[in-house]
mmCIF file of C-alpha atoms in Angstrom:
data_model
loop_
_atom_site.group_PDB
_atom_site.id
_atom_site.type_symbol
_atom_site.label_atom_id
_atom_site.label_comp_id
_atom_site.label_asym_id
_atom_site.label_seq_id
_atom_site.Cartn_x
_atom_site.Cartn_y
_atom_site.Cartn_z
ATOM 1 C CA MET V 747 99.954 68.528 104.716
ATOM 2 C CA THR V 748 101.138 72.111 104.330
ATOM 3 C CA ASN V 749 98.707 74.785 103.205
ATOM 4 C CA PRO V 750 98.554 75.988 99.590
ATOM 5 C CA VAL V 751 100.313 79.326 99.139
ATOM 6 C CA PHE V 752 99.137 82.451 97.364
ATOM 7 C CA PHE V 753 101.054 85.695 96.891
ATOM 8 C CA ALA V 754 99.868 89.186 97.751
ATOM 9 C CA ASP V 755 101.562 92.579 97.738
ATOM 10 C CA SER V 756 103.579 93.296 100.864
ATOM 11 C CA GLN V 757 101.912 96.695 101.274
ATOM 12 C CA ASP V 758 98.488 95.055 101.392
ATOM 13 C CA LEU V 759 99.599 92.514 104.008
ATOM 14 C CA SER V 760 101.936 94.591 106.174
ATOM 15 C CA GLY V 761 99.416 95.761 108.787
ATOM 16 C CA LEU V 762 97.392 92.566 109.053
ATOM 17 C CA ASP V 763 97.360 90.265 112.075
ATOM 18 C CA ALA V 764 95.316 87.466 113.634
ATOM 19 C CA GLY V 765 91.606 88.184 113.521
ATOM 20 C CA ASP V 766 91.724 90.478 110.491
ATOM 21 C CA VAL V 767 89.923 89.699 107.226
ATOM 22 C CA PHE V 768 91.492 90.012 103.773
ATOM 23 C CA GLU V 769 90.029 89.653 100.291
ATOM 24 C CA LEU V 770 92.325 87.898 97.826
ATOM 25 C CA GLY V 771 91.428 88.950 94.293
ATOM 26 C CA GLY V 772 93.206 89.460 90.995
ATOM 27 C CA ALA V 773 95.121 86.647 89.319
ATOM 28 C CA GLU V 774 95.862 84.863 92.609
ATOM 29 C CA GLY V 775 92.227 85.054 93.729
ATOM 30 C CA HIS V 776 91.101 83.670 90.371
ATOM 31 C CA HIS V 777 93.628 80.856 90.582
ATOM 32 C CA ALA V 778 92.570 79.987 94.132
ATOM 33 C CA ALA V 779 88.799 80.135 93.688
ATOM 34 C CA THR V 780 88.286 79.208 90.034
ATOM 35 C CA VAL V 781 91.233 76.974 89.136
ATOM 36 C CA LYS V 782 92.067 75.330 92.472
ATOM 37 C CA ARG V 783 88.398 75.441 93.601
ATOM 38 C CA ILE V 784 89.336 76.193 97.195
ATOM 39 C CA ALA V 785 86.195 76.324 99.304
ATOM 40 C CA ALA V 786 85.046 77.897 102.557
ATOM 41 C CA GLY V 787 86.603 76.298 105.618
ATOM 42 C CA GLU V 788 89.850 75.300 103.918
ATOM 43 C CA PRO V 789 93.228 76.613 105.154
ATOM 44 C CA VAL V 790 95.571 78.665 102.938
ATOM 45 C CA ASP V 791 98.719 80.721 103.465
ATOM 46 C CA LEU V 792 99.188 84.260 102.195
ATOM 47 C CA VAL V 793 102.805 85.302 101.623
ATOM 48 C CA ASP V 794 104.426 88.495 100.391
ATOM 49 C CA GLY V 795 107.573 86.928 98.921
ATOM 50 C CA SER V 796 109.781 88.652 101.512
ATOM 51 C CA GLY V 797 109.292 86.369 104.507
ATOM 52 C CA LEU V 798 105.811 87.256 105.767
ATOM 53 C CA ARG V 799 103.400 84.333 106.036
ATOM 54 C CA LEU V 800 99.760 84.724 107.105
ATOM 55 C CA VAL V 801 98.061 81.457 107.990
ATOM 56 C CA CYS V 802 94.400 81.869 107.032
ATOM 57 C CA SER V 803 91.013 80.176 106.900
ATOM 58 C CA VAL V 804 88.680 80.670 103.938
ATOM 59 C CA VAL V 805 85.497 82.433 105.027
ATOM 60 C CA GLN V 806 83.963 82.713 101.568
ATOM 61 C CA SER V 807 84.861 81.551 98.072
ATOM 62 C CA GLY V 808 83.349 83.626 95.276
ATOM 63 C CA ALA V 809 83.836 84.416 91.611
ATOM 64 C CA GLY V 810 87.571 84.984 91.286
ATOM 65 C CA MET V 811 88.123 85.773 94.966
ATOM 66 C CA LEU V 812 88.611 84.354 98.439
ATOM 67 C CA LEU V 813 87.596 86.076 101.654
ATOM 68 C CA LEU V 814 90.140 85.034 104.279
ATOM 69 C CA GLN V 815 90.331 85.283 108.038
ATOM 70 C CA ILE V 816 93.867 85.525 109.352
ATOM 71 C CA ASP V 817 94.614 83.006 112.088
ATOM 72 C CA ARG V 818 98.328 83.584 112.593
ATOM 73 C CA ARG V 819 101.103 85.942 111.448
ATOM 74 C CA ILE V 820 104.611 84.531 110.982
ATOM 75 C CA GLU V 821 107.773 86.445 110.059
ATOM 76 C CA GLU V 822 110.277 84.015 108.540
ATOM 77 C CA PRO V 823 113.862 85.344 108.912
ATOM 78 C CA GLN V 824 116.369 85.480 106.089
ATOM 79 C CA PRO V 825 118.674 82.447 106.432
ATOM 80 C CA ALA V 826 122.383 83.070 106.912
ATOM 81 C CA PRO V 827 124.570 82.798 105.019
ATOM 82 C CA ARG V 828 122.606 83.638 101.892
ATOM 83 C CA LEU V 829 123.048 81.035 99.178
ATOM 84 C CA VAL V 830 123.262 82.549 95.702
ATOM 85 C CA LEU V 831 123.299 80.451 92.544
ATOM 86 C CA VAL V 832 125.368 81.946 89.713
ATOM 87 C CA GLN V 833 123.923 79.952 86.823
ATOM 88 C CA ALA V 834 125.550 80.005 83.401
ATOM 89 C CA LEU V 835 123.132 80.328 80.497
ATOM 90 C CA ALA V 836 122.687 76.884 78.987
ATOM 91 C CA LYS V 837 120.880 75.371 76.022
ATOM 92 C CA ASP V 838 117.741 73.208 75.952
ATOM 93 C CA GLY V 839 116.306 74.899 79.017
ATOM 94 C CA ARG V 840 118.862 73.400 81.387
ATOM 95 C CA ASP V 841 119.470 76.790 82.993
ATOM 96 C CA GLU V 842 115.751 77.207 83.705
ATOM 97 C CA LEU V 843 115.586 73.679 85.120
ATOM 98 C CA ALA V 844 118.510 74.546 87.376
ATOM 99 C CA ILE V 845 116.910 77.683 88.810
ATOM 100 C CA GLU V 846 113.544 75.977 89.203
ATOM 101 C CA THR V 847 115.032 73.117 91.224
ATOM 102 C CA ALA V 848 117.318 75.475 93.136
ATOM 103 C CA THR V 849 114.284 77.498 94.201
ATOM 104 C CA GLU V 850 112.565 74.370 95.476
ATOM 105 C CA LEU V 851 115.736 73.491 97.415
ATOM 106 C CA GLY V 852 116.000 76.863 99.144
ATOM 107 C CA VAL V 853 118.278 79.146 97.112
ATOM 108 C CA ASP V 854 118.095 82.776 98.274
ATOM 109 C CA ALA V 855 119.075 84.539 95.044
ATOM 110 C CA VAL V 856 119.932 83.765 91.430
ATOM 111 C CA ILE V 857 122.399 85.495 89.098
ATOM 112 C CA PRO V 858 122.237 84.700 85.350
ATOM 113 C CA TRP V 859 125.782 84.432 84.020
ATOM 114 C CA GLN V 860 126.866 84.954 80.405
ATOM 115 C CA ALA V 861 129.842 82.600 80.446
ATOM 116 C CA ASP V 862 132.452 82.452 77.689
ATOM 117 C CA ARG V 863 131.276 79.035 76.534
ATOM 118 C CA SER V 864 127.541 79.565 76.927
ATOM 119 C CA ILE V 865 125.892 78.591 73.665
ATOM 120 C CA VAL V 866 122.811 80.579 74.633
ATOM 121 C CA ARG V 867 123.226 84.357 74.344
ATOM 122 C CA TRP V 868 120.848 86.928 75.776
ATOM 123 C CA ARG V 869 120.889 89.657 73.147
ATOM 124 C CA PRO V 870 120.100 93.197 74.348
ATOM 125 C CA GLU V 871 116.816 93.261 72.429
ATOM 126 C CA ARG V 872 115.638 90.072 74.182
ATOM 127 C CA LEU V 873 117.131 90.669 77.625
ATOM 128 C CA GLU V 874 113.918 91.921 79.238
ATOM 129 C CA LYS V 875 111.919 88.981 77.898
ATOM 130 C CA SER V 876 114.548 86.463 79.035
ATOM 131 C CA MET V 877 114.693 87.968 82.529
ATOM 132 C CA ALA V 878 110.895 87.893 82.776
ATOM 133 C CA LYS V 879 110.905 84.199 81.867
ATOM 134 C CA TRP V 880 113.430 83.417 84.615
ATOM 135 C CA GLN V 881 111.437 85.501 87.113
ATOM 136 C CA LYS V 882 108.255 83.607 86.243
ATOM 137 C CA THR V 883 110.075 80.274 86.648
ATOM 138 C CA ILE V 884 111.407 81.269 90.068
ATOM 139 C CA GLN V 885 108.071 82.578 91.314
ATOM 140 C CA ALA V 886 106.181 79.474 90.158
ATOM 141 C CA ALA V 887 108.732 77.200 91.867
ATOM 142 C CA ALA V 888 108.544 79.241 95.084
ATOM 143 C CA LYS V 889 104.769 78.890 95.055
ATOM 144 C CA GLN V 890 104.974 75.150 94.387
ATOM 145 C CA ALA V 891 107.456 74.760 97.264
ATOM 146 C CA ARG V 892 105.194 76.937 99.454
ATOM 147 C CA ARG V 893 107.954 79.368 100.299
ATOM 148 C CA ALA V 894 107.334 82.698 102.012
ATOM 149 C CA ARG V 895 110.412 84.156 100.284
ATOM 150 C CA ILE V 896 110.826 84.427 96.530
ATOM 151 C CA PRO V 897 114.528 84.244 95.589
ATOM 152 C CA GLU V 898 115.915 87.524 94.304
ATOM 153 C CA LEU V 899 116.794 87.595 90.611
ATOM 154 C CA HIS V 900 119.824 89.773 89.790
ATOM 155 C CA GLY V 901 120.617 91.212 86.397
ATOM 156 C CA LEU V 902 122.709 89.382 83.806
ATOM 157 C CA LEU V 903 126.474 89.456 84.486
ATOM 158 C CA ASP V 904 129.510 88.462 82.457
ATOM 159 C CA SER V 905 132.593 87.044 84.197
ATOM 160 C CA ALA V 906 134.243 90.398 84.870
ATOM 161 C CA GLY V 907 130.941 91.759 86.155
ATOM 162 C CA LEU V 908 130.599 88.790 88.478
ATOM 163 C CA VAL V 909 134.008 89.492 90.001
ATOM 164 C CA ARG V 910 133.086 93.159 90.498
ATOM 165 C CA HIS V 911 129.769 92.163 92.056
ATOM 166 C CA THR V 912 131.532 89.857 94.510
ATOM 167 C CA ALA V 913 134.080 92.510 95.464
ATOM 168 C CA SER V 914 131.367 95.094 96.121
ATOM 169 C CA ALA V 915 129.278 92.857 98.401
ATOM 170 C CA GLU V 916 130.330 92.665 102.045
ATOM 171 C CA ALA V 917 131.484 89.283 103.438
ATOM 172 C CA THR V 918 130.766 87.472 100.180
ATOM 173 C CA ARG V 919 132.674 84.409 99.015
ATOM 174 C CA LEU V 920 132.891 83.222 95.413
ATOM 175 C CA VAL V 921 132.758 79.432 95.163
ATOM 176 C CA VAL V 922 133.467 77.789 91.801
ATOM 177 C CA LEU V 923 131.995 74.300 91.422
ATOM 178 C CA HIS V 924 134.516 72.500 89.254
ATOM 179 C CA GLU V 925 135.360 68.892 88.476
ATOM 180 C CA ASP V 926 139.134 69.458 88.863
ATOM 181 C CA ALA V 927 138.906 70.922 92.360
ATOM 182 C CA ALA V 928 140.767 69.004 95.043
ATOM 183 C CA ALA V 929 138.528 70.014 97.954
ATOM 184 C CA GLY V 930 135.050 68.678 98.581
ATOM 185 C CA LEU V 931 132.270 71.146 99.248
ATOM 186 C CA ALA V 932 131.186 69.952 102.677
ATOM 187 C CA ALA V 933 134.759 69.634 103.948
ATOM 188 C CA GLN V 934 135.493 73.289 103.250
ATOM 189 C CA LEU V 935 132.279 74.740 104.621
ATOM 190 C CA ALA V 936 133.688 75.445 108.082
ATOM 191 C CA ASP V 937 136.036 78.043 106.574
ATOM 192 C CA TRP V 938 133.122 80.140 105.331
ATOM 193 C CA ARG V 939 130.633 80.070 108.194
ATOM 194 C CA GLU V 940 131.267 83.764 108.879
ATOM 195 C CA ALA V 941 130.393 84.744 105.319
ATOM 196 C CA ARG V 942 127.116 86.537 104.727
ATOM 197 C CA GLN V 943 126.808 85.175 101.199
ATOM 198 C CA LEU V 944 128.106 82.197 99.261
ATOM 199 C CA LEU V 945 128.018 82.625 95.491
ATOM 200 C CA LEU V 946 127.958 79.169 93.898
ATOM 201 C CA VAL V 947 129.223 79.388 90.313
ATOM 202 C CA VAL V 948 127.994 76.751 87.846
ATOM 203 C CA GLY V 949 129.422 76.687 84.325
ATOM 204 C CA PRO V 950 127.735 75.955 80.971
ATOM 205 C CA GLU V 951 127.718 72.714 78.973
ATOM 206 C CA GLY V 952 131.267 73.202 77.716
ATOM 207 C CA GLY V 953 132.665 74.107 81.122
ATOM 208 C CA MET V 954 134.463 77.265 82.182
ATOM 209 C CA SER V 955 137.218 78.735 80.061
ATOM 210 C CA ASP V 956 140.812 79.030 81.262
ATOM 211 C CA ARG V 957 140.375 82.812 81.136
ATOM 212 C CA GLU V 958 137.413 82.656 83.502
ATOM 213 C CA LEU V 959 139.097 80.294 85.934
ATOM 214 C CA ALA V 960 142.163 82.560 86.046
ATOM 215 C CA LEU V 961 139.924 85.587 86.617
ATOM 216 C CA PHE V 962 138.099 83.864 89.479
ATOM 217 C CA ASP V 963 141.347 82.605 91.016
ATOM 218 C CA ALA V 964 142.770 86.134 90.964
ATOM 219 C CA ALA V 965 139.633 87.332 92.765
ATOM 220 C CA GLY V 966 140.261 84.836 95.593
ATOM 221 C CA ALA V 967 137.576 82.346 94.635
ATOM 222 C CA ASP V 968 137.596 78.805 95.986
ATOM 223 C CA ARG V 969 137.063 75.725 93.873
ATOM 224 C CA TRP V 970 134.842 73.022 95.310
ATOM 225 C CA ARG V 971 134.105 69.573 93.967
ATOM 226 C CA LEU V 972 130.789 67.841 94.576
ATOM 227 C CA GLY V 973 131.790 64.263 93.877
ATOM 228 C CA GLN V 974 133.563 61.876 91.563
ATOM 229 C CA HIS V 975 131.168 62.358 88.648
ATOM 230 C CA VAL V 976 130.756 65.288 86.276
ATOM 231 C CA LEU V 977 127.336 66.885 86.735
ATOM 232 C CA ARG V 978 125.307 68.705 84.119
ATOM 233 C CA SER V 979 124.741 72.441 84.286
ATOM 234 C CA SER V 980 121.168 71.769 85.411
ATOM 235 C CA THR V 981 122.291 69.456 88.239
ATOM 236 C CA ALA V 982 125.392 70.948 89.880
ATOM 237 C CA GLY V 983 123.749 73.946 91.536
ATOM 238 C CA PRO V 984 120.839 72.021 93.063
ATOM 239 C CA ALA V 985 123.233 69.285 94.228
ATOM 240 C CA ALA V 986 125.398 71.876 96.009
ATOM 241 C CA LEU V 987 122.327 73.433 97.609
ATOM 242 C CA ALA V 988 121.231 70.039 98.897
ATOM 243 C CA VAL V 989 124.618 69.483 100.556
ATOM 244 C CA LEU V 990 124.642 72.995 102.012
ATOM 245 C CA GLY V 991 121.050 72.727 103.197
ATOM 246 C CA GLU V 992 122.027 69.775 105.350
ATOM 247 C CA ALA V 993 125.403 71.173 106.486
ATOM 248 C CA LEU V 994 123.876 74.527 107.489
ATOM 249 C CA ALA V 995 120.981 72.872 109.329
ATOM 250 C CA ARG V 996 118.423 74.416 107.003
ATOM 251 C CA TRP V 997 116.922 70.968 106.542
#
């Protein structure tokens, strides 16, 4: 069984190596010692969210803290290409379910997308709160999946902003997941193995508008189809990540 994971600041972990001792306090220390009741002698992993993993043994468990001895230091590289989920805002929490599952399946970054047909709207006065909720969802899923890297959360984009973002990023391909696409996802993957990033665009409940599809086509986007059935907004992104995880030998 893999070790439970706890997060710590990268500055606090950067100089540590095998044989060093580290005290995990704060919210994570409280969760480990008081909620999870992790005891002396048990193994845990400390991660910084950016690829550093310290495999540790608990020396002492106290009130809201763990004293840890570091057994091994591991630097987990950033996978290539980066897989970015462009998730349309969706009602009934389907967008949050999508990013939660995508994080468990290995997504590298998430972009919230205000699509034309999104019923949910992030108003300026609630933008910060909405972003914080998505960040919390991603971090909790990364911890549950015991990842050393927390997926990056980009700011909210509309369709024109998404096209500009794609154009400004080097070796980035825009991939629209759409039921009317002729090409299957896995069959087209060989064409994009040199890309540094694949942006997987998932529409809202009502689908993408003709205006958006024309905008993406003009930007050189590809359309990929996952299968013969229409998937929900909460399902399409994770399904694509599962296919790509296998095809790219991540799994």
